[in-house]
PDB file of C-alpha atoms in Angstrom:
ATOM      1  CA  PHE A 120     -32.668  80.671 -31.650  1.00 88.00           C
ATOM      2  CA  TYR A 121     -36.443  80.781 -31.231  1.00 91.00           C
ATOM      3  CA  ASP A 122     -38.354  84.037 -31.361  1.00 90.00           C
ATOM      4  CA  ASN A 123     -42.002  85.027 -31.098  1.00 91.00           C
ATOM      5  CA  ILE A 124     -42.847  82.176 -28.732  1.00 94.00           C
ATOM      6  CA  LEU A 125     -45.725  82.286 -26.297  1.00 95.00           C
ATOM      7  CA  VAL A 126     -44.663  82.136 -22.642  1.00 94.00           C
ATOM      8  CA  ARG A 127     -47.261  82.111 -19.890  1.00 94.00           C
ATOM      9  CA  ARG A 128     -47.358  81.254 -16.198  1.00 92.00           C
ATOM     10  CA  HIS A 129     -47.906  77.607 -15.259  1.00 91.00           C
ATOM     11  CA  GLY A 130     -49.265  76.009 -12.116  1.00 84.00           C
ATOM     12  CA  GLN A 131     -51.594  76.746  -9.255  1.00 79.00           C
ATOM     13  CA  SER A 132     -49.794  76.333  -5.948  1.00 78.00           C
ATOM     14  CA  THR A 133     -46.372  76.987  -7.496  1.00 81.00           C
ATOM     15  CA  SER A 134     -47.562  80.371  -8.754  1.00 81.00           C
ATOM     16  CA  GLY A 135     -46.928  81.609  -5.211  1.00 83.00           C
ATOM     17  CA  PHE A 136     -43.286  80.474  -5.281  1.00 86.00           C
ATOM     18  CA  THR A 137     -40.501  83.023  -5.633  1.00 86.00           C
ATOM     19  CA  LYS A 138     -39.358  81.203  -8.804  1.00 88.00           C
ATOM     20  CA  LYS A 139     -42.272  80.574 -11.188  1.00 90.00           C
ATOM     21  CA  SER A 140     -43.147  77.855 -13.713  1.00 93.00           C
ATOM     22  CA  PHE A 141     -43.947  78.633 -17.352  1.00 94.00           C
ATOM     23  CA  ASN A 142     -45.620  77.061 -20.384  1.00 95.00           C
ATOM     24  CA  VAL A 143     -43.663  77.678 -23.573  1.00 96.00           C
ATOM     25  CA  ASP A 144     -45.440  77.311 -26.942  1.00 96.00           C
ATOM     26  CA  PHE A 145     -43.293  77.322 -30.085  1.00 96.00           C
ATOM     27  CA  ASN A 146     -44.295  78.504 -33.560  1.00 93.00           C
ATOM     28  CA  HIS A 147     -45.789  76.084 -36.110  1.00 91.00           C
ATOM     29  CA  GLY A 148     -42.901  76.708 -38.484  1.00 89.00           C
ATOM     30  CA  ASN A 149     -40.128  76.589 -35.894  1.00 93.00           C
ATOM     31  CA  ARG A 150     -40.698  73.775 -33.404  1.00 95.00           C
ATOM     32  CA  PHE A 151     -38.251  73.061 -30.575  1.00 95.00           C
ATOM     33  CA  ARG A 152     -35.445  70.528 -30.968  1.00 94.00           C
ATOM     34  CA  TRP A 153     -34.697  69.573 -27.371  1.00 92.00           C
ATOM     35  CA  ARG A 154     -31.993  67.037 -28.247  1.00 92.00           C
ATOM     36  CA  GLU A 155     -30.151  66.047 -31.406  1.00 94.00           C
ATOM     37  CA  GLY A 156     -31.642  62.903 -32.912  1.00 92.00           C
ATOM     38  CA  GLU A 157     -35.046  63.476 -31.293  1.00 91.00           C
ATOM     39  CA  ASP A 158     -38.210  64.742 -32.946  1.00 91.00           C
ATOM     40  CA  GLU A 159     -39.136  68.372 -32.443  1.00 94.00           C
ATOM     41  CA  VAL A 160     -41.824  69.217 -29.903  1.00 96.00           C
ATOM     42  CA  LYS A 161     -44.577  71.827 -30.048  1.00 95.00           C
ATOM     43  CA  ASP A 162     -44.457  72.951 -26.435  1.00 95.00           C
ATOM     44  CA  VAL A 163     -42.519  72.449 -23.206  1.00 97.00           C
ATOM     45  CA  LYS A 164     -42.978  73.382 -19.598  1.00 96.00           C
ATOM     46  CA  TRP A 165     -40.308  75.106 -17.555  1.00 95.00           C
ATOM     47  CA  LEU A 166     -41.268  73.837 -14.116  1.00 94.00           C
ATOM     48  CA  THR A 167     -39.961  75.471 -11.002  1.00 92.00           C
ATOM     49  CA  ASN A 168     -38.079  73.211  -8.656  1.00 89.00           C
ATOM     50  CA  TRP A 169     -37.738  76.041  -6.158  1.00 86.00           C
ATOM     51  CA  GLY A 170     -39.424  73.903  -3.488  1.00 85.00           C
ATOM     52  CA  ASP A 171     -37.261  70.857  -4.325  1.00 87.00           C
ATOM     53  CA  LYS A 172     -33.914  71.355  -2.629  1.00 85.00           C
ATOM     54  CA  THR A 173     -32.405  68.357  -4.466  1.00 88.00           C
ATOM     55  CA  LYS A 174     -33.331  69.802  -7.897  1.00 88.00           C
ATOM     56  CA  THR A 175     -33.764  66.195  -9.102  1.00 91.00           C
ATOM     57  CA  HIS A 176     -37.329  65.118  -8.285  1.00 90.00           C
ATOM     58  CA  ASN A 177     -38.953  65.747 -11.696  1.00 90.00           C
ATOM     59  CA  THR A 178     -36.073  64.187 -13.621  1.00 93.00           C
ATOM     60  CA  MET A 179     -35.902  61.108 -11.420  1.00 94.00           C
ATOM     61  CA  ALA A 180     -39.689  60.683 -11.265  1.00 93.00           C
ATOM     62  CA  HIS A 181     -39.984  60.531 -15.054  1.00 94.00           C
ATOM     63  CA  GLU A 182     -36.950  58.248 -15.375  1.00 95.00           C
ATOM     64  CA  ILE A 183     -38.469  55.877 -12.808  1.00 95.00           C
ATOM     65  CA  ALA A 184     -41.824  55.972 -14.624  1.00 94.00           C
ATOM     66  CA  ALA A 185     -40.005  54.983 -17.825  1.00 94.00           C
ATOM     67  CA  LEU A 186     -38.268  52.101 -16.018  1.00 94.00           C
ATOM     68  CA  ALA A 187     -41.655  50.976 -14.635  1.00 94.00           C
ATOM     69  CA  GLY A 188     -43.035  50.912 -18.188  1.00 93.00           C
ATOM     70  CA  ALA A 189     -45.388  53.831 -17.611  1.00 94.00           C
ATOM     71  CA  GLY A 190     -46.073  56.890 -19.714  1.00 93.00           C
ATOM     72  CA  HIS A 191     -43.489  59.562 -18.951  1.00 94.00           C
ATOM     73  CA  HIS A 192     -42.109  62.845 -20.213  1.00 96.00           C
ATOM     74  CA  PHE A 193     -38.565  63.809 -20.978  1.00 95.00           C
ATOM     75  CA  ALA A 194     -37.480  65.919 -18.030  1.00 96.00           C
ATOM     76  CA  PHE A 195     -34.148  67.445 -17.109  1.00 95.00           C
ATOM     77  CA  PRO A 196     -32.820  70.440 -15.165  1.00 94.00           C
ATOM     78  CA  PHE A 197     -31.520  73.499 -16.986  1.00 94.00           C
ATOM     79  CA  ARG A 198     -30.256  76.961 -16.171  1.00 95.00           C
ATOM     80  CA  MET A 199     -32.709  79.732 -17.030  1.00 92.00           C
ATOM     81  CA  GLN A 200     -31.488  83.236 -17.862  1.00 91.00           C
ATOM     82  CA  THR A 201     -33.612  86.336 -18.386  1.00 90.00           C
ATOM     83  CA  ASN A 202     -32.177  89.436 -20.017  1.00 93.00           C
ATOM     84  CA  GLY A 203     -28.643  88.075 -19.657  1.00 93.00           C
ATOM     85  CA  SER A 204     -28.913  87.359 -15.921  1.00 96.00           C
ATOM     86  CA  PHE A 205     -29.433  84.160 -13.947  1.00 95.00           C
ATOM     87  CA  TYR A 206     -33.086  83.510 -13.082  1.00 90.00           C
ATOM     88  CA  SER A 207     -33.209  79.930 -11.773  1.00 90.00           C
ATOM     89  CA  VAL A 208     -32.468  76.274 -12.213  1.00 92.00           C
ATOM     90  CA  ALA A 209     -35.726  74.803 -13.524  1.00 94.00           C
ATOM     91  CA  ASP A 210     -36.902  71.539 -15.058  1.00 96.00           C
ATOM     92  CA  MET A 211     -37.673  71.331 -18.746  1.00 96.00           C
ATOM     93  CA  VAL A 212     -40.564  68.902 -19.160  1.00 96.00           C
ATOM     94  CA  GLU A 213     -42.247  67.792 -22.349  1.00 95.00           C
ATOM     95  CA  ASP A 214     -45.860  68.794 -22.895  1.00 94.00           C
ATOM     96  CA  ALA A 215     -48.522  66.118 -23.400  1.00 95.00           C
ATOM     97  CA  ASP A 216     -49.908  66.175 -26.929  1.00 95.00           C
ATOM     98  CA  ASP A 217     -50.100  64.034 -30.075  1.00 95.00           C
ATOM     99  CA  ARG A 218     -46.290  64.087 -30.522  1.00 95.00           C
ATOM    100  CA  TRP A 219     -45.812  62.871 -26.950  1.00 96.00           C
ATOM    101  CA  LEU A 220     -48.262  60.025 -27.557  1.00 97.00           C
ATOM    102  CA  GLU A 221     -46.368  59.048 -30.693  1.00 95.00           C
ATOM    103  CA  ARG A 222     -43.050  59.050 -28.812  1.00 93.00           C
ATOM    104  CA  LEU A 223     -44.597  56.692 -26.261  1.00 95.00           C
ATOM    105  CA  GLY A 224     -45.722  54.340 -29.032  1.00 95.00           C
ATOM    106  CA  LEU A 225     -49.401  55.248 -28.666  1.00 96.00           C
ATOM    107  CA  ALA A 226     -51.761  56.272 -31.437  1.00 97.00           C
ATOM    108  CA  PRO A 227     -51.411  60.067 -31.724  1.00 97.00           C
ATOM    109  CA  ASP A 228     -55.071  60.333 -32.756  1.00 96.00           C
ATOM    110  CA  GLY A 229     -56.325  58.734 -29.535  1.00 97.00           C
ATOM    111  CA  ALA A 230     -58.198  60.835 -26.967  1.00 98.00           C
ATOM    112  CA  LEU A 231     -55.924  62.432 -24.351  1.00 98.00           C
ATOM    113  CA  TYR A 232     -57.224  64.271 -21.287  1.00 98.00           C
ATOM    114  CA  LYS A 233     -55.393  66.289 -18.640  1.00 96.00           C
ATOM    115  CA  MET A 234     -57.409  65.591 -15.510  1.00 97.00           C
ATOM    116  CA  TYR A 235     -58.234  68.207 -12.902  1.00 95.00           C
ATOM    117  CA  ASN A 236     -60.403  66.017 -10.653  1.00 96.00           C
ATOM    118  CA  ALA A 237     -60.368  62.564  -9.042  1.00 95.00           C
ATOM    119  CA  LEU A 238     -62.221  60.965 -11.972  1.00 96.00           C
ATOM    120  CA  THR A 239     -65.465  62.316 -10.596  1.00 96.00           C
ATOM    121  CA  SER A 240     -66.602  64.256 -13.660  1.00 97.00           C
ATOM    122  CA  ALA A 241     -65.972  64.451 -17.394  1.00 97.00           C
ATOM    123  CA  SER A 242     -66.281  68.228 -17.259  1.00 96.00           C
ATOM    124  CA  GLY A 243     -63.637  70.641 -16.033  1.00 95.00           C
ATOM    125  CA  ASN A 244     -60.764  68.693 -17.595  1.00 96.00           C
ATOM    126  CA  GLU A 245     -58.645  69.628 -20.608  1.00 96.00           C
ATOM    127  CA  LYS A 246     -59.006  67.615 -23.791  1.00 97.00           C
ATOM    128  CA  LYS A 247     -55.560  67.676 -25.438  1.00 96.00           C
ATOM    129  CA  THR A 248     -56.392  65.754 -28.649  1.00 97.00           C
ATOM    130  CA  ARG A 249     -59.586  65.101 -30.627  1.00 96.00           C
ATOM    131  CA  GLU A 250     -60.771  68.474 -29.367  1.00 95.00           C
ATOM    132  CA  THR A 251     -63.707  68.680 -31.785  1.00 95.00           C
ATOM    133  CA  GLU A 252     -65.385  65.651 -30.187  1.00 94.00           C
ATOM    134  CA  GLY A 253     -67.327  65.601 -26.987  1.00 95.00           C
ATOM    135  CA  THR A 254     -66.301  63.835 -23.794  1.00 97.00           C
ATOM    136  CA  ALA A 255     -68.625  60.799 -23.916  1.00 97.00           C
ATOM    137  CA  ASP A 256     -65.619  58.450 -23.755  1.00 97.00           C
ATOM    138  CA  LEU A 257     -64.404  60.088 -20.544  1.00 98.00           C
ATOM    139  CA  GLN A 258     -67.907  60.123 -19.070  1.00 98.00           C
ATOM    140  CA  ALA A 259     -68.133  56.365 -19.721  1.00 97.00           C
ATOM    141  CA  VAL A 260     -65.001  55.809 -17.581  1.00 98.00           C
ATOM    142  CA  VAL A 261     -66.283  58.109 -14.824  1.00 98.00           C
ATOM    143  CA  THR A 262     -69.600  56.235 -14.776  1.00 97.00           C
ATOM    144  CA  GLY A 263     -68.036  52.778 -15.145  1.00 97.00           C
ATOM    145  CA  LEU A 264     -65.708  53.298 -12.168  1.00 97.00           C
ATOM    146  CA  ALA A 265     -68.009  55.376  -9.938  1.00 97.00           C
ATOM    147  CA  PRO A 266     -67.677  54.337  -6.264  1.00 96.00           C
ATOM    148  CA  SER A 267     -71.479  54.216  -6.024  1.00 96.00           C
ATOM    149  CA  THR A 268     -71.492  51.302  -8.491  1.00 95.00           C
ATOM    150  CA  ALA A 269     -71.204  47.765  -7.119  1.00 97.00           C
ATOM    151  CA  LEU A 270     -67.591  46.616  -6.821  1.00 97.00           C
ATOM    152  CA  ASP A 271     -68.103  43.549  -9.027  1.00 97.00           C
ATOM    153  CA  THR A 272     -69.606  45.738 -11.766  1.00 97.00           C
ATOM    154  CA  ARG A 273     -66.688  48.176 -11.542  1.00 97.00           C
ATOM    155  CA  ARG A 274     -64.230  45.282 -11.665  1.00 97.00           C
ATOM    156  CA  ARG A 275     -65.833  43.879 -14.829  1.00 98.00           C
ATOM    157  CA  TYR A 276     -65.855  47.350 -16.368  1.00 98.00           C
ATOM    158  CA  ALA A 277     -62.130  47.735 -15.623  1.00 98.00           C
ATOM    159  CA  TYR A 278     -61.266  44.318 -17.101  1.00 97.00           C
ATOM    160  CA  ASP A 279     -63.215  45.110 -20.245  1.00 97.00           C
ATOM    161  CA  ASN A 280     -62.211  48.753 -20.767  1.00 97.00           C
ATOM    162  CA  LEU A 281     -58.846  49.541 -19.139  1.00 97.00           C
ATOM    163  CA  ASP A 282     -55.296  48.593 -20.063  1.00 96.00           C
ATOM    164  CA  LEU A 283     -54.687  47.194 -16.584  1.00 96.00           C
ATOM    165  CA  ALA A 284     -50.970  46.501 -17.150  1.00 95.00           C
ATOM    166  CA  ALA A 285     -50.461  50.180 -18.044  1.00 95.00           C
ATOM    167  CA  CYS A 286     -52.465  51.212 -14.955  1.00 95.00           C
ATOM    168  CA  VAL A 287     -50.288  49.047 -12.694  1.00 96.00           C
ATOM    169  CA  SER A 288     -47.090  50.461 -14.244  1.00 95.00           C
ATOM    170  CA  TYR A 289     -48.387  53.991 -13.696  1.00 93.00           C
ATOM    171  CA  PHE A 290     -49.241  53.423 -10.032  1.00 93.00           C
ATOM    172  CA  VAL A 291     -45.930  51.654  -9.376  1.00 94.00           C
ATOM    173  CA  GLY A 292     -44.046  54.623 -10.842  1.00 92.00           C
ATOM    174  CA  ARG A 293     -46.038  57.135  -8.802  1.00 90.00           C
ATOM    175  CA  ASN A 294     -45.610  55.078  -5.624  1.00 91.00           C
ATOM    176  CA  LEU A 295     -41.844  54.648  -6.053  1.00 91.00           C
ATOM    177  CA  THR A 296     -41.431  58.416  -6.299  1.00 89.00           C
ATOM    178  CA  SER A 297     -43.837  59.219  -3.449  1.00 86.00           C
ATOM    179  CA  ASP A 298     -45.879  61.408  -5.809  1.00 83.00           C
ATOM    180  CA  GLN A 299     -48.680  62.876  -3.725  1.00 80.00           C
ATOM    181  CA  ASP A 300     -49.748  65.556  -6.210  1.00 80.00           C
ATOM    182  CA  HIS A 301     -51.766  63.283  -8.488  1.00 82.00           C
ATOM    183  CA  GLY A 302     -54.970  61.295  -8.369  1.00 83.00           C
ATOM    184  CA  HIS A 303     -57.057  64.207  -7.205  1.00 88.00           C
ATOM    185  CA  LYS A 304     -55.652  66.121 -10.241  1.00 89.00           C
ATOM    186  CA  ASN A 305     -52.421  66.242 -12.288  1.00 89.00           C
ATOM    187  CA  TYR A 306     -52.705  63.057 -14.317  1.00 94.00           C
ATOM    188  CA  TYR A 307     -53.586  62.092 -17.879  1.00 95.00           C
ATOM    189  CA  LEU A 308     -56.161  59.678 -19.208  1.00 97.00           C
ATOM    190  CA  TYR A 309     -55.672  58.299 -22.687  1.00 97.00           C
ATOM    191  CA  ARG A 310     -58.053  56.250 -24.812  1.00 97.00           C
ATOM    192  CA  ASP A 311     -56.756  54.236 -27.732  1.00 97.00           C
ATOM    193  CA  THR A 312     -59.712  55.453 -29.775  1.00 96.00           C
ATOM    194  CA  PRO A 313     -58.665  54.156 -33.223  1.00 95.00           C
ATOM    195  CA  ASP A 314     -57.609  50.645 -32.122  1.00 94.00           C
ATOM    196  CA  THR A 315     -58.442  48.827 -28.864  1.00 95.00           C
ATOM    197  CA  GLY A 316     -60.799  51.440 -27.395  1.00 95.00           C
ATOM    198  CA  GLU A 317     -59.091  50.911 -24.007  1.00 96.00           C
TER     199      GLU A 317
END
């Protein structure tokens, strides 16, 4: 039983759906155990799958990303009740934060960004970790990969600053699931700040 949790609406286009998505933030002293044997998480998302008639897209997309070797969330469908009555079948999806990074085997004190643009600006995005720092690391990537820069210069920047194997795994996973709601927004950038700097 979890009480006094913060629940707020999630999503932009899905906010117009009959069945809504929600962000769920648990208390510091009573984190959420989503499965026996797994570490507790701070927050989850209850994502509507109202527009997905199969009710499987989120679950399968994250499972395929895992198989492709890409960063992924735990995701599974569940039945949501409100005030003792059926509300919807939704997808429980892990939130991206330092605990998620640790589960993926990444340094939890690296810089994690939720991106809301097509890598065109360091501003307007959400910094999920290292929040007291600025965004110079993100601006360096935006500048280093800017389409106005010569292709050879961008290529050298990518070789020197990106984990290209992780990038390939990510794009393979997104392509296999026909994910068309990313790239212009809805993706994460992570920098291994304390180790490789990639």
